[in-house]
Amino acid sequence: MSTVERHLKLLRIWMPLGVVFLIVDQYLKSLAVDSLKTQQIFFGKSFFSATLELHENAGSFLSLGAQFSESMRNVVFVVGVSIILMVITAIWYRGIEKRRLQSIMLFLILLGGIGNLIDRIINSGRVIDYIVLRFFSLHTGVFNFADVAITVGVIGLLLESWISKSVR
């Protein structure tokens, strides 16, 4: 079996997973928009809790860049992110057979990035965020399912890199 045939076989596995992820991501964001416009949903204990609340984020992580003009946000968050996602796709595709853990982590980052890019395209440059976690007095910024995939992917890549360096 040639490399191209092996890659196509693997893509037949990866692509449906990606489509399911993107459908779930967009569904959760749609549900947040429909359900959280006028209310917040709180659950948990006093030391650890989660709140579901609707935020339309014009920026990136922790709203960085939200103060940019609309045209600058489009350049940075649509064009720039699209270019970065294409680079990640190329790296992911090249390593799809060789480094499974790295491929999974890159795929998570890619899917999270695509999910948030879809948001920016269909929501006038904004990403729908809806989850806040609290631990005692500490709390996260508002995030979404796609952000979780990106975070898990980045942490996984860092751990994989650290472990592979310590094994050498």
PDB file of C-alpha atoms in Angstrom:
ATOM      1  CA  MET A   1       0.000   0.000   0.000  1.00  0.00           C
ATOM      2  CA  SER A   2       1.420   3.392  -0.999  1.00  0.00           C
ATOM      3  CA  THR A   3       1.802   6.328   1.382  1.00  0.00           C
ATOM      4  CA  VAL A   4      -1.065   8.160  -0.300  1.00  0.00           C
ATOM      5  CA  GLU A   5      -3.348   5.128   0.070  1.00  0.00           C
ATOM      6  CA  ARG A   6      -2.417   4.775   3.747  1.00  0.00           C
ATOM      7  CA  HIS A   7      -3.075   8.474   4.318  1.00  0.00           C
ATOM      8  CA  LEU A   8      -6.449   8.275   2.577  1.00  0.00           C
ATOM      9  CA  LYS A   9      -7.367   5.300   4.740  1.00  0.00           C
ATOM     10  CA  LEU A  10      -6.461   7.280   7.871  1.00  0.00           C
ATOM     11  CA  LEU A  11      -8.342  10.342   6.627  1.00  0.00           C
ATOM     12  CA  ARG A  12     -11.484   8.215   6.286  1.00  0.00           C
ATOM     13  CA  ILE A  13     -11.222   7.707  10.051  1.00  0.00           C
ATOM     14  CA  TRP A  14     -10.149  11.231  11.078  1.00  0.00           C
ATOM     15  CA  MET A  15     -12.529  13.278   8.927  1.00  0.00           C
ATOM     16  CA  PRO A  16     -15.835  11.878  10.255  1.00  0.00           C
ATOM     17  CA  LEU A  17     -14.547  12.467  13.791  1.00  0.00           C
ATOM     18  CA  GLY A  18     -13.747  16.047  12.841  1.00  0.00           C
ATOM     19  CA  VAL A  19     -17.177  16.605  11.318  1.00  0.00           C
ATOM     20  CA  VAL A  20     -18.871  15.238  14.456  1.00  0.00           C
ATOM     21  CA  PHE A  21     -16.718  17.495  16.638  1.00  0.00           C
ATOM     22  CA  LEU A  22     -17.621  20.587  14.588  1.00  0.00           C
ATOM     23  CA  ILE A  23     -21.336  19.729  14.633  1.00  0.00           C
ATOM     24  CA  VAL A  24     -21.267  19.291  18.426  1.00  0.00           C
ATOM     25  CA  ASP A  25     -19.290  22.525  18.867  1.00  0.00           C
ATOM     26  CA  GLN A  26     -21.690  24.570  16.750  1.00  0.00           C
ATOM     27  CA  TYR A  27     -24.719  22.925  18.368  1.00  0.00           C
ATOM     28  CA  LEU A  28     -23.473  23.793  21.873  1.00  0.00           C
ATOM     29  CA  LYS A  29     -22.829  27.384  20.812  1.00  0.00           C
ATOM     30  CA  SER A  30     -26.298  27.602  19.265  1.00  0.00           C
ATOM     31  CA  LEU A  31     -27.802  26.159  22.433  1.00  0.00           C
ATOM     32  CA  ALA A  32     -25.907  28.749  24.492  1.00  0.00           C
ATOM     33  CA  VAL A  33     -27.218  31.583  22.324  1.00  0.00           C
ATOM     34  CA  ASP A  34     -30.791  30.297  22.577  1.00  0.00           C
ATOM     35  CA  SER A  35     -30.743  29.432  26.292  1.00  0.00           C
ATOM     36  CA  LEU A  36     -28.410  31.926  27.952  1.00  0.00           C
ATOM     37  CA  LYS A  37     -29.509  35.298  26.522  1.00  0.00           C
ATOM     38  CA  THR A  38     -31.465  36.222  29.622  1.00  0.00           C
ATOM     39  CA  GLN A  39     -30.112  33.888  32.273  1.00  0.00           C
ATOM     40  CA  GLN A  40     -27.049  32.237  33.735  1.00  0.00           C
ATOM     41  CA  ILE A  41     -26.984  28.651  34.889  1.00  0.00           C
ATOM     42  CA  PHE A  42     -24.920  27.934  37.995  1.00  0.00           C
ATOM     43  CA  PHE A  43     -23.987  24.548  39.393  1.00  0.00           C
ATOM     44  CA  GLY A  44     -21.441  23.261  41.832  1.00  0.00           C
ATOM     45  CA  LYS A  45     -20.281  23.766  45.389  1.00  0.00           C
ATOM     46  CA  SER A  46     -18.873  26.845  47.083  1.00  0.00           C
ATOM     47  CA  PHE A  47     -15.260  25.809  46.425  1.00  0.00           C
ATOM     48  CA  PHE A  48     -15.746  24.585  42.822  1.00  0.00           C
ATOM     49  CA  SER A  49     -18.476  25.665  40.466  1.00  0.00           C
ATOM     50  CA  ALA A  50     -19.310  26.248  36.854  1.00  0.00           C
ATOM     51  CA  THR A  51     -21.475  28.937  35.374  1.00  0.00           C
ATOM     52  CA  LEU A  52     -22.984  28.871  31.918  1.00  0.00           C
ATOM     53  CA  GLU A  53     -23.301  32.438  30.678  1.00  0.00           C
ATOM     54  CA  LEU A  54     -23.381  33.888  27.189  1.00  0.00           C
ATOM     55  CA  HIS A  55     -20.511  36.034  25.920  1.00  0.00           C
ATOM     56  CA  GLU A  56     -19.780  37.102  22.375  1.00  0.00           C
ATOM     57  CA  ASN A  57     -16.007  37.464  22.275  1.00  0.00           C
ATOM     58  CA  ALA A  58     -14.626  39.794  19.606  1.00  0.00           C
ATOM     59  CA  GLY A  59     -11.056  39.035  20.688  1.00  0.00           C
ATOM     60  CA  SER A  60      -9.051  35.895  21.266  1.00  0.00           C
ATOM     61  CA  PHE A  61      -7.946  34.250  24.511  1.00  0.00           C
ATOM     62  CA  LEU A  62      -9.085  36.447  27.426  1.00  0.00           C
ATOM     63  CA  SER A  63     -10.520  38.927  24.856  1.00  0.00           C
ATOM     64  CA  LEU A  64      -7.064  39.933  23.618  1.00  0.00           C
ATOM     65  CA  GLY A  65      -7.513  42.013  20.480  1.00  0.00           C
ATOM     66  CA  ALA A  66     -11.158  42.847  21.159  1.00  0.00           C
ATOM     67  CA  GLN A  67     -10.245  46.535  21.063  1.00  0.00           C
ATOM     68  CA  PHE A  68      -8.891  46.260  17.479  1.00  0.00           C
ATOM     69  CA  SER A  69     -10.947  47.843  14.723  1.00  0.00           C
ATOM     70  CA  GLU A  70     -13.307  45.461  12.933  1.00  0.00           C
ATOM     71  CA  SER A  71     -11.102  45.360   9.842  1.00  0.00           C
ATOM     72  CA  MET A  72      -7.991  44.628  11.926  1.00  0.00           C
ATOM     73  CA  ARG A  73      -9.852  41.870  13.826  1.00  0.00           C
ATOM     74  CA  ASN A  74     -10.859  40.326  10.479  1.00  0.00           C
ATOM     75  CA  VAL A  75      -7.256  40.362   9.280  1.00  0.00           C
ATOM     76  CA  VAL A  76      -5.874  38.915  12.513  1.00  0.00           C
ATOM     77  CA  PHE A  77      -8.646  36.528  13.546  1.00  0.00           C
ATOM     78  CA  VAL A  78      -9.961  35.342  10.181  1.00  0.00           C
ATOM     79  CA  VAL A  79      -7.109  35.655   7.696  1.00  0.00           C
ATOM     80  CA  GLY A  80      -4.286  35.124  10.196  1.00  0.00           C
ATOM     81  CA  VAL A  81      -5.988  32.211  11.933  1.00  0.00           C
ATOM     82  CA  SER A  82      -6.825  30.631   8.552  1.00  0.00           C
ATOM     83  CA  ILE A  83      -3.148  30.734   7.589  1.00  0.00           C
ATOM     84  CA  ILE A  84      -2.119  29.241  10.932  1.00  0.00           C
ATOM     85  CA  LEU A  85      -4.727  26.482  10.536  1.00  0.00           C
ATOM     86  CA  MET A  86      -3.390  25.659   7.070  1.00  0.00           C
ATOM     87  CA  VAL A  87       0.139  25.324   8.502  1.00  0.00           C
ATOM     88  CA  ILE A  88      -1.160  23.112  11.325  1.00  0.00           C
ATOM     89  CA  THR A  89      -3.039  21.009   8.760  1.00  0.00           C
ATOM     90  CA  ALA A  90       0.160  20.488   6.746  1.00  0.00           C
ATOM     91  CA  ILE A  91       2.145  19.523   9.861  1.00  0.00           C
ATOM     92  CA  TRP A  92      -0.644  17.213  11.007  1.00  0.00           C
ATOM     93  CA  TYR A  93      -0.923  15.540   7.605  1.00  0.00           C
ATOM     94  CA  ARG A  94       2.843  14.991   7.323  1.00  0.00           C
ATOM     95  CA  GLY A  95       2.999  13.298  10.717  1.00  0.00           C
ATOM     96  CA  ILE A  96      -0.308  11.421  10.597  1.00  0.00           C
ATOM     97  CA  GLU A  97       1.354   7.999  10.345  1.00  0.00           C
ATOM     98  CA  LYS A  98       4.534   8.556  12.327  1.00  0.00           C
ATOM     99  CA  ARG A  99       3.557  10.327  15.513  1.00  0.00           C
ATOM    100  CA  ARG A 100       0.086   9.294  16.640  1.00  0.00           C
ATOM    101  CA  LEU A 101      -0.071  11.270  19.897  1.00  0.00           C
ATOM    102  CA  GLN A 102       1.203  14.413  18.189  1.00  0.00           C
ATOM    103  CA  SER A 103      -1.322  13.877  15.394  1.00  0.00           C
ATOM    104  CA  ILE A 104      -4.193  13.612  17.870  1.00  0.00           C
ATOM    105  CA  MET A 105      -3.114  16.784  19.688  1.00  0.00           C
ATOM    106  CA  LEU A 106      -2.671  18.724  16.448  1.00  0.00           C
ATOM    107  CA  PHE A 107      -6.078  17.495  15.266  1.00  0.00           C
ATOM    108  CA  LEU A 108      -7.680  18.808  18.474  1.00  0.00           C
ATOM    109  CA  ILE A 109      -6.020  22.202  17.982  1.00  0.00           C
ATOM    110  CA  LEU A 110      -7.093  22.220  14.344  1.00  0.00           C
ATOM    111  CA  LEU A 111     -10.719  21.343  15.143  1.00  0.00           C
ATOM    112  CA  GLY A 112     -10.940  23.919  17.924  1.00  0.00           C
ATOM    113  CA  GLY A 113      -9.477  26.554  15.621  1.00  0.00           C
ATOM    114  CA  ILE A 114     -11.895  25.659  12.823  1.00  0.00           C
ATOM    115  CA  GLY A 115     -14.843  25.708  15.248  1.00  0.00           C
ATOM    116  CA  ASN A 116     -13.979  29.213  16.435  1.00  0.00           C
ATOM    117  CA  LEU A 117     -13.216  30.356  12.875  1.00  0.00           C
ATOM    118  CA  ILE A 118     -16.683  29.208  11.803  1.00  0.00           C
ATOM    119  CA  ASP A 119     -18.061  31.327  14.640  1.00  0.00           C
ATOM    120  CA  ARG A 120     -16.176  34.408  13.489  1.00  0.00           C
ATOM    121  CA  ILE A 121     -17.448  33.962   9.948  1.00  0.00           C
ATOM    122  CA  ILE A 122     -21.118  33.471  10.880  1.00  0.00           C
ATOM    123  CA  ASN A 123     -21.277  35.792  13.933  1.00  0.00           C
ATOM    124  CA  SER A 124     -19.842  39.060  12.601  1.00  0.00           C
ATOM    125  CA  GLY A 125     -16.325  38.375  13.843  1.00  0.00           C
ATOM    126  CA  ARG A 126     -17.322  37.137  17.287  1.00  0.00           C
ATOM    127  CA  VAL A 127     -16.897  33.762  19.014  1.00  0.00           C
ATOM    128  CA  ILE A 128     -19.638  32.419  21.261  1.00  0.00           C
ATOM    129  CA  ASP A 129     -18.242  31.580  24.712  1.00  0.00           C
ATOM    130  CA  TYR A 130     -20.389  30.195  27.517  1.00  0.00           C
ATOM    131  CA  ILE A 131     -18.448  28.387  30.291  1.00  0.00           C
ATOM    132  CA  VAL A 132     -16.772  29.851  33.388  1.00  0.00           C
ATOM    133  CA  LEU A 133     -15.138  27.612  36.003  1.00  0.00           C
ATOM    134  CA  ARG A 134     -14.480  28.777  39.552  1.00  0.00           C
ATOM    135  CA  PHE A 135     -12.222  27.255  42.196  1.00  0.00           C
ATOM    136  CA  PHE A 136     -12.525  29.159  45.467  1.00  0.00           C
ATOM    137  CA  SER A 137     -11.822  32.782  44.442  1.00  0.00           C
ATOM    138  CA  LEU A 138     -10.018  31.863  41.199  1.00  0.00           C
ATOM    139  CA  HIS A 139     -11.914  31.685  37.936  1.00  0.00           C
ATOM    140  CA  THR A 140     -11.254  31.103  34.282  1.00  0.00           C
ATOM    141  CA  GLY A 141     -12.130  33.430  31.483  1.00  0.00           C
ATOM    142  CA  VAL A 142     -15.255  32.538  29.540  1.00  0.00           C
ATOM    143  CA  PHE A 143     -14.579  29.730  27.059  1.00  0.00           C
ATOM    144  CA  ASN A 144     -16.288  27.136  24.859  1.00  0.00           C
ATOM    145  CA  PHE A 145     -15.979  23.520  23.702  1.00  0.00           C
ATOM    146  CA  ALA A 146     -13.584  24.434  20.867  1.00  0.00           C
ATOM    147  CA  ASP A 147     -11.333  26.226  23.364  1.00  0.00           C
ATOM    148  CA  VAL A 148     -11.196  23.032  25.449  1.00  0.00           C
ATOM    149  CA  ALA A 149      -9.978  21.101  22.383  1.00  0.00           C
ATOM    150  CA  ILE A 150      -7.307  23.728  21.689  1.00  0.00           C
ATOM    151  CA  THR A 151      -6.163  23.731  25.319  1.00  0.00           C
ATOM    152  CA  VAL A 152      -6.022  19.933  25.570  1.00  0.00           C
ATOM    153  CA  GLY A 153      -4.129  19.811  22.262  1.00  0.00           C
ATOM    154  CA  VAL A 154      -1.549  22.387  23.345  1.00  0.00           C
ATOM    155  CA  ILE A 155      -1.033  20.789  26.765  1.00  0.00           C
ATOM    156  CA  GLY A 156      -0.765  17.369  25.108  1.00  0.00           C
ATOM    157  CA  LEU A 157       1.864  18.639  22.653  1.00  0.00           C
ATOM    158  CA  LEU A 158       3.862  20.219  25.465  1.00  0.00           C
ATOM    159  CA  LEU A 159       3.722  17.037  27.547  1.00  0.00           C
ATOM    160  CA  GLU A 160       4.592  14.872  24.544  1.00  0.00           C
ATOM    161  CA  SER A 161       7.549  17.108  23.762  1.00  0.00           C
ATOM    162  CA  TRP A 162       8.707  17.119  27.384  1.00  0.00           C
ATOM    163  CA  ILE A 163       8.364  13.332  27.717  1.00  0.00           C
ATOM    164  CA  SER A 164      10.158  12.629  24.427  1.00  0.00           C
ATOM    165  CA  LYS A 165      13.045  14.933  25.471  1.00  0.00           C
ATOM    166  CA  SER A 166      13.365  13.263  28.868  1.00  0.00           C
ATOM    167  CA  VAL A 167      13.430   9.793  27.260  1.00  0.00           C
ATOM    168  CA  ARG A 168      16.341  10.687  24.972  1.00  0.00           C
TER     169      ARG A 168
END
